[in-house]
Tab-separated table of C-alpha atoms and ligand atoms in Angstrom:
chain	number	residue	atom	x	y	z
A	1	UNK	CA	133.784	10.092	79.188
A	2	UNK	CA	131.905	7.120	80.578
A	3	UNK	CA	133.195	4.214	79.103
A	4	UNK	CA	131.557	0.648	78.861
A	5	UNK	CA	132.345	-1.976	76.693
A	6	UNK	CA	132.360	-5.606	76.131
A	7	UNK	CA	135.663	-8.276	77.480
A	8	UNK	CA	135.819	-11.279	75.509
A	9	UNK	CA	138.388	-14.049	73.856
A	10	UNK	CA	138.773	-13.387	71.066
A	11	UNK	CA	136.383	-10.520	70.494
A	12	UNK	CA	136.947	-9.121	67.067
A	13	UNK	CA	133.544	-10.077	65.776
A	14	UNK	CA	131.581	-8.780	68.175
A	15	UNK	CA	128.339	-6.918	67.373
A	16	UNK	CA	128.097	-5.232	70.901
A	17	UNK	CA	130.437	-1.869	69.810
A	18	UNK	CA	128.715	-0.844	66.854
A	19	UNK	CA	124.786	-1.624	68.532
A	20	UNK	CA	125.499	0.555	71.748
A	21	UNK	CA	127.237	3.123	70.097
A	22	UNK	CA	124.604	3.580	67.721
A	23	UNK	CA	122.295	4.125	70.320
A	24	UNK	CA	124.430	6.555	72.698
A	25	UNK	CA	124.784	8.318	69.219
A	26	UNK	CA	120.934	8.470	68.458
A	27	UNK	CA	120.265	9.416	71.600
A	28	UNK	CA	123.109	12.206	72.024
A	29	UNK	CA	124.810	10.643	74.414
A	30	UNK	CA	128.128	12.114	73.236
A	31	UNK	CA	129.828	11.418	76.407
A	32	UNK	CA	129.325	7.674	76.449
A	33	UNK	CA	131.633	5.513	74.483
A	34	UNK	CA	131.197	1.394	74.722
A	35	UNK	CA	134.545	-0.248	73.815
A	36	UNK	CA	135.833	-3.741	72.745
A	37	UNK	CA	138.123	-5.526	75.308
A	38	UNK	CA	140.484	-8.548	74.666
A	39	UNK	CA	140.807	-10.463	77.523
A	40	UNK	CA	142.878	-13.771	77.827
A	41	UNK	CA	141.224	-16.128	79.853
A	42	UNK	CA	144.479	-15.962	82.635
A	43	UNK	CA	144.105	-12.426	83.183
A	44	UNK	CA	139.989	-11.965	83.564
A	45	UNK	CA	140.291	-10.853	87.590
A	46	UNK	CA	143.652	-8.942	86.818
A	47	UNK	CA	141.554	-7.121	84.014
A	48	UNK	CA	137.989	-6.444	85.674
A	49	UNK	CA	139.928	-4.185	88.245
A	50	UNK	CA	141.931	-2.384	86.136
A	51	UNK	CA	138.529	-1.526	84.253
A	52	UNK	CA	137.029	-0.764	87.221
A	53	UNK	CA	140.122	1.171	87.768
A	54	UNK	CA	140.566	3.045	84.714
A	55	UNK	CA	136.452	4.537	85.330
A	56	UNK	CA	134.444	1.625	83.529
A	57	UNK	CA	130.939	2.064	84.369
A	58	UNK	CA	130.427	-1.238	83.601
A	59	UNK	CA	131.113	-4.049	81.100
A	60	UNK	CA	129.595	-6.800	79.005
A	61	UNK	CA	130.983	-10.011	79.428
A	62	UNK	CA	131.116	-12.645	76.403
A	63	UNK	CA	132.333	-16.195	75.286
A	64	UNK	CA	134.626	-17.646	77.147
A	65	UNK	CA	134.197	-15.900	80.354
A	66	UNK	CA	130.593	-15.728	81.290
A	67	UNK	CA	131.454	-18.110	84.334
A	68	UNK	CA	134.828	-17.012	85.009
A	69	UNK	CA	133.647	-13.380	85.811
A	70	UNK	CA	131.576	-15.278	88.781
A	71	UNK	CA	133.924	-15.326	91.890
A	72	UNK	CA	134.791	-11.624	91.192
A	73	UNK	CA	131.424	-9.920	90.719
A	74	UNK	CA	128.227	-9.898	93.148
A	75	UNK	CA	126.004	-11.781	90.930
A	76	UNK	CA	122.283	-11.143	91.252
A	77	UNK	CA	119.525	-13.869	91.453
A	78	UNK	CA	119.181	-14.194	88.050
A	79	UNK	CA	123.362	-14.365	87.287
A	80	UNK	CA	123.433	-17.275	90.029
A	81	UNK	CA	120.463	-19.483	88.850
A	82	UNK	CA	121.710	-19.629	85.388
A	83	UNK	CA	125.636	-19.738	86.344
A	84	UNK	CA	126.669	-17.537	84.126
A	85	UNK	CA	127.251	-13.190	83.924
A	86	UNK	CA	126.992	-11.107	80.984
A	87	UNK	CA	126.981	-7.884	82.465
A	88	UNK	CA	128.348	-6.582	85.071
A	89	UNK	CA	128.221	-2.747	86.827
A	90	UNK	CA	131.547	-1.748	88.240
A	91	UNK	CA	129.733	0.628	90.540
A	92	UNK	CA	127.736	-1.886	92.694
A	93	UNK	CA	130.454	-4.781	91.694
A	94	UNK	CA	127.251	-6.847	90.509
A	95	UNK	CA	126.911	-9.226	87.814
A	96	UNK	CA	123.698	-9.728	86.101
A	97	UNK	CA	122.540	-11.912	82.884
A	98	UNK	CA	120.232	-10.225	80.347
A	99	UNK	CA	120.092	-13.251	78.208
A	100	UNK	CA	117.022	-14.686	79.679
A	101	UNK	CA	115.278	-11.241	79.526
A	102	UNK	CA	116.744	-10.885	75.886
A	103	UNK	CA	115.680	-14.308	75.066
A	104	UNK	CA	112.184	-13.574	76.218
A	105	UNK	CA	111.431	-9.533	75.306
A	106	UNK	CA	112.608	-10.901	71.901
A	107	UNK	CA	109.803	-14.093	72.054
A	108	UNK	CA	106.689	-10.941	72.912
A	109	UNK	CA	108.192	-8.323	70.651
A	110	UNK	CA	107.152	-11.369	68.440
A	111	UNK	CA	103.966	-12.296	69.454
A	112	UNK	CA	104.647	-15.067	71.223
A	113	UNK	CA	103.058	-16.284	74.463
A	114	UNK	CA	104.562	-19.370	75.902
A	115	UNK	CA	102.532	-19.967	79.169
A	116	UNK	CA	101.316	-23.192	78.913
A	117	UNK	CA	103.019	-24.445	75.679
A	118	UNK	CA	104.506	-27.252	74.631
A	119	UNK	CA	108.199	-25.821	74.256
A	120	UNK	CA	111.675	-27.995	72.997
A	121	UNK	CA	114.734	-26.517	73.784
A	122	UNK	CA	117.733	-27.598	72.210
A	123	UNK	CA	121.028	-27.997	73.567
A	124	UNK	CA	122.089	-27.903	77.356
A	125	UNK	CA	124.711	-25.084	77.330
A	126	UNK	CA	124.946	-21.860	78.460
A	127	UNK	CA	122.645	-20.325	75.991
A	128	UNK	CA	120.239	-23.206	76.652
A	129	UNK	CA	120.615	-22.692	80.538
A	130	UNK	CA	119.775	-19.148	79.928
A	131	UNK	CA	116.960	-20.289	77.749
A	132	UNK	CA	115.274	-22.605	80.176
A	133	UNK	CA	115.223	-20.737	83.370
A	134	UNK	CA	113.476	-17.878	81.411
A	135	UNK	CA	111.249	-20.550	79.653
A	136	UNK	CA	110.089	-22.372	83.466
A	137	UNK	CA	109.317	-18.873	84.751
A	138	UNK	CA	106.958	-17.844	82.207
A	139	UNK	CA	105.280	-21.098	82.595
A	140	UNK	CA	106.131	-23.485	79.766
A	141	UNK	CA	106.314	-26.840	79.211
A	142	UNK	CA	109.617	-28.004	78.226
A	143	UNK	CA	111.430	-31.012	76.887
A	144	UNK	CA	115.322	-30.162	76.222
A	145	UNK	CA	116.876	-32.137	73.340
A	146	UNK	CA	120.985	-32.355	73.342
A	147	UNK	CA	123.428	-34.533	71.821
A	148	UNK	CA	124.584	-35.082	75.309
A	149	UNK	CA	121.709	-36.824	76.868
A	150	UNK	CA	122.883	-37.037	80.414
A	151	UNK	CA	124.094	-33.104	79.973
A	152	UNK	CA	120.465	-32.059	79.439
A	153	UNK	CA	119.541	-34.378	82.629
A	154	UNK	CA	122.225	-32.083	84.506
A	155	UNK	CA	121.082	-28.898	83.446
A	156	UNK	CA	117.146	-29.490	84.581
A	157	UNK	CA	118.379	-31.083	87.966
A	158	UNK	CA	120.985	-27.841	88.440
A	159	UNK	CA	118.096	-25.566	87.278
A	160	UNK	CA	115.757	-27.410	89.492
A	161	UNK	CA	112.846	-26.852	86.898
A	162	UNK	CA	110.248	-29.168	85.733
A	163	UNK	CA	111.129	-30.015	82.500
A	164	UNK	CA	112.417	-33.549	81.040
A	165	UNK	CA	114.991	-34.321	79.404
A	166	UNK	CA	113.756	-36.578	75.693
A	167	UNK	CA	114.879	-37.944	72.397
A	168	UNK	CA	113.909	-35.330	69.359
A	169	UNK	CA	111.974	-38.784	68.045
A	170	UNK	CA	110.194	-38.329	71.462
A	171	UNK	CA	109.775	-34.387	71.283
A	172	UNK	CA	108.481	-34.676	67.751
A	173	UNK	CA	106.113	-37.540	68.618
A	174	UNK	CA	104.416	-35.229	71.618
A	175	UNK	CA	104.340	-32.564	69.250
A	176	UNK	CA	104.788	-28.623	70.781
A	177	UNK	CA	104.266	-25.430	69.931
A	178	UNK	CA	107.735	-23.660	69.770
A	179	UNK	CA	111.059	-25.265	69.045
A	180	UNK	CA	113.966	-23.386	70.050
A	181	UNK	CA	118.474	-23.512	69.341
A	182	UNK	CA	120.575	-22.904	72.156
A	183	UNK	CA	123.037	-24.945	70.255
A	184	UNK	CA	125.766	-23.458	67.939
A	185	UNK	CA	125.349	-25.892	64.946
A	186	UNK	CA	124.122	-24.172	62.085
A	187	UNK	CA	126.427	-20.783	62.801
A	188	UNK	CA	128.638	-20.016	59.929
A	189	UNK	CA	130.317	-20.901	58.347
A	190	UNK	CA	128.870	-24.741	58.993
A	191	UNK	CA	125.625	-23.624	57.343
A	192	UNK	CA	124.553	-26.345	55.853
A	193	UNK	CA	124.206	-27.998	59.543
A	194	UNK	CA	121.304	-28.260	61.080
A	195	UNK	CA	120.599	-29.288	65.595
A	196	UNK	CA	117.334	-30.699	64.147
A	197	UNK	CA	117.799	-34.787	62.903
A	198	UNK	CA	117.395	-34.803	59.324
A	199	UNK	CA	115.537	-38.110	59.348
A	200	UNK	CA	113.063	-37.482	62.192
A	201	UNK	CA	110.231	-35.471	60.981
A	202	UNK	CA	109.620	-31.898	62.238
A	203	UNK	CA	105.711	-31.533	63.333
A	204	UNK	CA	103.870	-29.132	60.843
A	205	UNK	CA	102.794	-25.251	62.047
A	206	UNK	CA	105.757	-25.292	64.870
A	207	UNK	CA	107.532	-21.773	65.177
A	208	UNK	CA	111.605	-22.241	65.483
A	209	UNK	CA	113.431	-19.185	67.514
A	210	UNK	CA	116.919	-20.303	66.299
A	211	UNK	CA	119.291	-18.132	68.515
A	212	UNK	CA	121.921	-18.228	65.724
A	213	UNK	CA	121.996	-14.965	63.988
A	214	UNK	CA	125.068	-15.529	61.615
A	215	UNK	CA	123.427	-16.930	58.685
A	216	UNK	CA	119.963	-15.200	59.372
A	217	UNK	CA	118.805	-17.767	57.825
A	218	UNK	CA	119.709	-21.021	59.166
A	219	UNK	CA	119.361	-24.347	57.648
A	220	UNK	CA	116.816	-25.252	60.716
A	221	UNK	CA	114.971	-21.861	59.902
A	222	UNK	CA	113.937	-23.834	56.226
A	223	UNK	CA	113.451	-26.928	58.027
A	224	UNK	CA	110.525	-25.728	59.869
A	225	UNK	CA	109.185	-23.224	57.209
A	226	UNK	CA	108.969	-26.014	54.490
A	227	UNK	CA	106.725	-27.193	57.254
A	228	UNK	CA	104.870	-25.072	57.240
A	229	UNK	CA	106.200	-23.333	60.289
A	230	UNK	CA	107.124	-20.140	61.202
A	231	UNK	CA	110.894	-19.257	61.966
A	232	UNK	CA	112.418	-16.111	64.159
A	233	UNK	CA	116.407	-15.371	64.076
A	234	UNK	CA	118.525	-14.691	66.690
A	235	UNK	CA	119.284	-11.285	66.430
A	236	UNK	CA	116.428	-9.671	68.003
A	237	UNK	CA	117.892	-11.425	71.023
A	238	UNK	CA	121.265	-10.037	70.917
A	239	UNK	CA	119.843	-6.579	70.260
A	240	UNK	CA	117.350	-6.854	73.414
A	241	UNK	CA	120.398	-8.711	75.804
A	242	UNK	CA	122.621	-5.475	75.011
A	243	UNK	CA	119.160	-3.530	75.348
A	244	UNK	CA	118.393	-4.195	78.994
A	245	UNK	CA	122.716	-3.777	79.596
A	246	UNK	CA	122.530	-0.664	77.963
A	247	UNK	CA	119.534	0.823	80.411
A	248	UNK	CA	120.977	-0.669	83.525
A	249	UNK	CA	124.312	1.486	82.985
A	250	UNK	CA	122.938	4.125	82.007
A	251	UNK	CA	119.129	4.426	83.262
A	252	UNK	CA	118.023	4.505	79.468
A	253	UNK	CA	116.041	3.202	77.390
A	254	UNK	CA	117.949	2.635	74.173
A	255	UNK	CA	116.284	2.632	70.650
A	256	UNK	CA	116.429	-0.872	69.832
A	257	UNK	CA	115.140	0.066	66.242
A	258	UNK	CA	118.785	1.682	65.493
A	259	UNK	CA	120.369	-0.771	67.277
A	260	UNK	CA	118.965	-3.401	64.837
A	261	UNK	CA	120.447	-1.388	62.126
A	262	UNK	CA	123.500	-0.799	63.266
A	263	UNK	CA	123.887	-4.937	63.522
A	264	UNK	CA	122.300	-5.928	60.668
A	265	UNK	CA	124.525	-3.059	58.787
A	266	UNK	CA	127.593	-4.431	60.372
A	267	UNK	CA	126.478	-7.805	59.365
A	268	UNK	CA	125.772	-6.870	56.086
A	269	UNK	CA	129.626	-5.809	55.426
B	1	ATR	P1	126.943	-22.147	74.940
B	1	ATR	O1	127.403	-21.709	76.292
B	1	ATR	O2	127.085	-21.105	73.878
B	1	ATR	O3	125.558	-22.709	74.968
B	1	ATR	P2	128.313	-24.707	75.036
B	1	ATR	O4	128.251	-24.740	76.507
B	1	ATR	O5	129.583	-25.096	74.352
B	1	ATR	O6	127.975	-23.269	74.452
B	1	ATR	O7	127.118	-25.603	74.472
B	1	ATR	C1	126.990	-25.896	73.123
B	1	ATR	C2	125.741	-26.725	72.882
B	1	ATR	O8	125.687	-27.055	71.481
B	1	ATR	C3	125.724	-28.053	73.609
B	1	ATR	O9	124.395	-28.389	73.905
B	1	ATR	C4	126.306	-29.013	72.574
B	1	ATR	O10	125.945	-30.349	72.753
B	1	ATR	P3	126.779	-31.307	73.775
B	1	ATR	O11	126.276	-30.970	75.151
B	1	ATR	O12	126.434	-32.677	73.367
B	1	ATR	O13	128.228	-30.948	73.588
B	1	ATR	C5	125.688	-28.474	71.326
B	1	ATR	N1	126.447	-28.820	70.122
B	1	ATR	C6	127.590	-28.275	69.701
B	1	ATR	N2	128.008	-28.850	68.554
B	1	ATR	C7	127.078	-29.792	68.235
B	1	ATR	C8	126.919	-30.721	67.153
B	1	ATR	N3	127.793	-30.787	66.144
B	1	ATR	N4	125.813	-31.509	67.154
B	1	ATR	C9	124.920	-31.441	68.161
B	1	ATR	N5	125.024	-30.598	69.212
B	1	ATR	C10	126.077	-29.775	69.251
């Protein structure tokens, strides 16, 4: 068997098992299996070698270790701008994040070109880090909005990006073209929350990419479409993150049609 799988604290919840294993099965790849890990956060080197150990190929890495697994991997360019792994290959002992490339195979798939435009990013964690590195290299513009002021500050000096750090008075005021949640408000079951400030108006026509997936429809996704906007879930993200994983193991491409399934199916239960 080659086994893969996903480490995580807790983990229960995760979508990653039931999207990869739909694709090794559509794809007959009866001899792969992708597996869900527990992994306290005291025993994340102690349990990366005993996968490695035991014959995993590799393994996804999810919340709260995506910086912990950094001293013990190799991690590639991309890993060490944003400061943070998500998958890792046992065989080369690298660590890698597909985030970005999720984050931004997601924004073509729909038909969305961001060089040159106006883009707000909000929130100035790891998702957002992820967000803005792949955001500067295609060549937008972006403001980053967080309740934190002087975190978003931190994360465009770290990043060493152009991009400023603004008020969401002063990002709506500018006006831009795509508005986009690295934040977790919103995320059930606080649905009725919203990242954007109910009392500062949202500019008409913008398109939201609101990487929250559970509700698909988030309370920011209406704010923008009774605006006359245009709003894009988070899912497609996840999917195309455990997409790019899923070819690096195993050299690949998986059907990211039946992965979709498989998550919205497990969502739908
Ligand atoms: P992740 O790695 O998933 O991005 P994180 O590092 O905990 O998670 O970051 C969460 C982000 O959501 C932060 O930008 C956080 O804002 P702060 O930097 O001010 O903490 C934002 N966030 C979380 N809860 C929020 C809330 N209730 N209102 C506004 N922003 C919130």
């Amino acid at each position: 068997m080659n086994k893969v799988g996903v480490i995580g604290w807790p983990i229960e919840h995760s979508l990653s098992p039931v999207m990869h294993n739909a694709a090794f099965q559509a794809l007959g790849m009866t001899d792969w299996l992708y597996d869900r890990i527990a992994v306290p956060p005291d025993i994340v080197r102690l349990s990366l070698r005993e996968l490695r150990d035991h014959g995993y190929i590799g393994v996804n890495v999810t919340v709260p270790h995506k910086q912990a697994v950094m001293p013990f991997v190799r991690p590639d360019d991309v890993a060490r701008a944003i400061g943070a792994v998500n998958t890792i290959d046992f065989r080369f002992g690298v660590g890698t994040n597909t985030d970005a490339d999720g984050f931004m195979r997601d924004l073509q798939a729909h038909g969305m070109d961001v060089a040159g435009r106006r883009v707000v990013v909000l929130g100035a964690g790891g998702a957002a880090r992820a967000a803005v590195y792949a955001l500067a290299k295609a060549g937008a513009q972006i403001a980053l909005v967080n309740r934190t002021f002087e975190r978003a500050e931190r994360l465009i000096a770290s990043l060493g990006v152009d991009a400023a750090a603004v008020t969401a008075e002063t990002a709506a005021r500018a006006a831009f073209d795509l508005l986009v949640n690295c934040t977790s408000v919103g995320m059930a079951p606080h649905v009725e929350a919203s990242p954007w400030p109910e009392d500062v108006a949202l500019p008409e026509g913008v398109t939201v990419y609101d990487m929250v997936y559970r509700p698909a429809r988030t309370r920011l996704m209406a704010q923008v479409e009774a605006r006359g906007g245009r709003a894009i879930g988070g899912l497609g993200m996840l999917v195309r993150q455990g997409a790019a994983a899923f070819a690096l193991w195993t050299g690949v491409e998986p059907p990211t049609d039946v992965m979709m399934r498989a998550v919205e199916g497990a969502l739908a239960r």
